[in-house]
Short mmCIF file of C-alpha atoms in Angstrom, two decimals:
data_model
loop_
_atom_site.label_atom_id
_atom_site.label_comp_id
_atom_site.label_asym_id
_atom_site.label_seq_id
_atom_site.Cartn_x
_atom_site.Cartn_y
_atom_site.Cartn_z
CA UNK O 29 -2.28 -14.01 -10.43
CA UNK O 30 0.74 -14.61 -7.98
CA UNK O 31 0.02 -15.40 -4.36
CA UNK O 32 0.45 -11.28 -2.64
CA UNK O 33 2.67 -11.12 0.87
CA UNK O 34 0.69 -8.93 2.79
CA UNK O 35 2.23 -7.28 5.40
CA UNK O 36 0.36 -6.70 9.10
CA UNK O 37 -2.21 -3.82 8.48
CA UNK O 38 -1.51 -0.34 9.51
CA UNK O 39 -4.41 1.65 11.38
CA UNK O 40 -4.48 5.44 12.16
CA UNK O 41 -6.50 6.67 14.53
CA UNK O 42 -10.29 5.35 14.29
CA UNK O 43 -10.95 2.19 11.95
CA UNK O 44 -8.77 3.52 8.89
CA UNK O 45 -6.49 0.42 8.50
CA UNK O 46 -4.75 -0.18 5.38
CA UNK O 47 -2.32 -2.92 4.49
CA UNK O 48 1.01 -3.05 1.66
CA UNK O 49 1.81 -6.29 -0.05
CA UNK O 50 4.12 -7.54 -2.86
CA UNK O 51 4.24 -10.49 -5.14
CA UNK O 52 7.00 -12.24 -6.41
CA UNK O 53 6.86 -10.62 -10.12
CA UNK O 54 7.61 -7.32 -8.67
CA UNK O 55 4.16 -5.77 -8.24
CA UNK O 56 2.61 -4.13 -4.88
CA UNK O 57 -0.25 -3.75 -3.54
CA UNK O 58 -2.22 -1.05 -1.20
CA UNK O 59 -5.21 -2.54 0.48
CA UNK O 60 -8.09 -1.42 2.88
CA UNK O 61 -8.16 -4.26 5.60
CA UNK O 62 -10.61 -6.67 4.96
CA UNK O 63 -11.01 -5.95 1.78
CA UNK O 64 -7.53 -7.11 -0.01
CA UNK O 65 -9.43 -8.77 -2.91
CA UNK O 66 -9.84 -5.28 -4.19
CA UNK O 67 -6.28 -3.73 -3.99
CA UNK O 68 -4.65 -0.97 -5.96
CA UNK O 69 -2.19 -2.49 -7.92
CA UNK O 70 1.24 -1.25 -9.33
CA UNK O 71 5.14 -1.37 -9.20
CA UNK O 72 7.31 -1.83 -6.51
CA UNK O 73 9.11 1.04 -8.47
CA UNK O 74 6.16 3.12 -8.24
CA UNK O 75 4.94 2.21 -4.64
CA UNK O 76 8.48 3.44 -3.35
CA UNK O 77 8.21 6.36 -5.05
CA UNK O 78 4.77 6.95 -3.37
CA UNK O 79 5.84 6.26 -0.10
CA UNK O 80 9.26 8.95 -0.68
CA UNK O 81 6.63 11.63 -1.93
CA UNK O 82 4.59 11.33 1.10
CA UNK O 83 7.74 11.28 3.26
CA UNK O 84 9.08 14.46 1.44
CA UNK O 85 5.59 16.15 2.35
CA UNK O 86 3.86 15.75 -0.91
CA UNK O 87 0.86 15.02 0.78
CA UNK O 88 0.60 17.19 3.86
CA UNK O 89 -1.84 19.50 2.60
CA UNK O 90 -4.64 16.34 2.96
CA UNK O 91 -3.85 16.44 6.64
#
């Protein structure tokens, strides 16, 4: 498994605190701090495409 570049966690309001890496072979990763040796795993492709969805609103009805 390649060595993941985790970036500083992200935290919402309360202890929700989530953190985005990459590897070097072109996967990502999505993370629950403190717990990164159990990430969701998947493209960089696909984890931009997430992150556009979410911007475009995709996701506001779980607010």
């Amino acid at each position: 498994m390649a060595e993941i570049n985790w970036e500083d966690p992200y935290c919402g309001e309360g202890n929700n605190c989530f953190r985005i890496g990459t590897d070097t072979e072109g996967n990502a990763y999505i993370a629950v701090a403190g717990q990164e040796d159990r990430p969701l795993t998947d493209s960089r492709d696909a984890l931009r495409t997430l992150i556009l969805e979410i911007k475009a609103g995709r996701a506001d009805h779980l607010l």
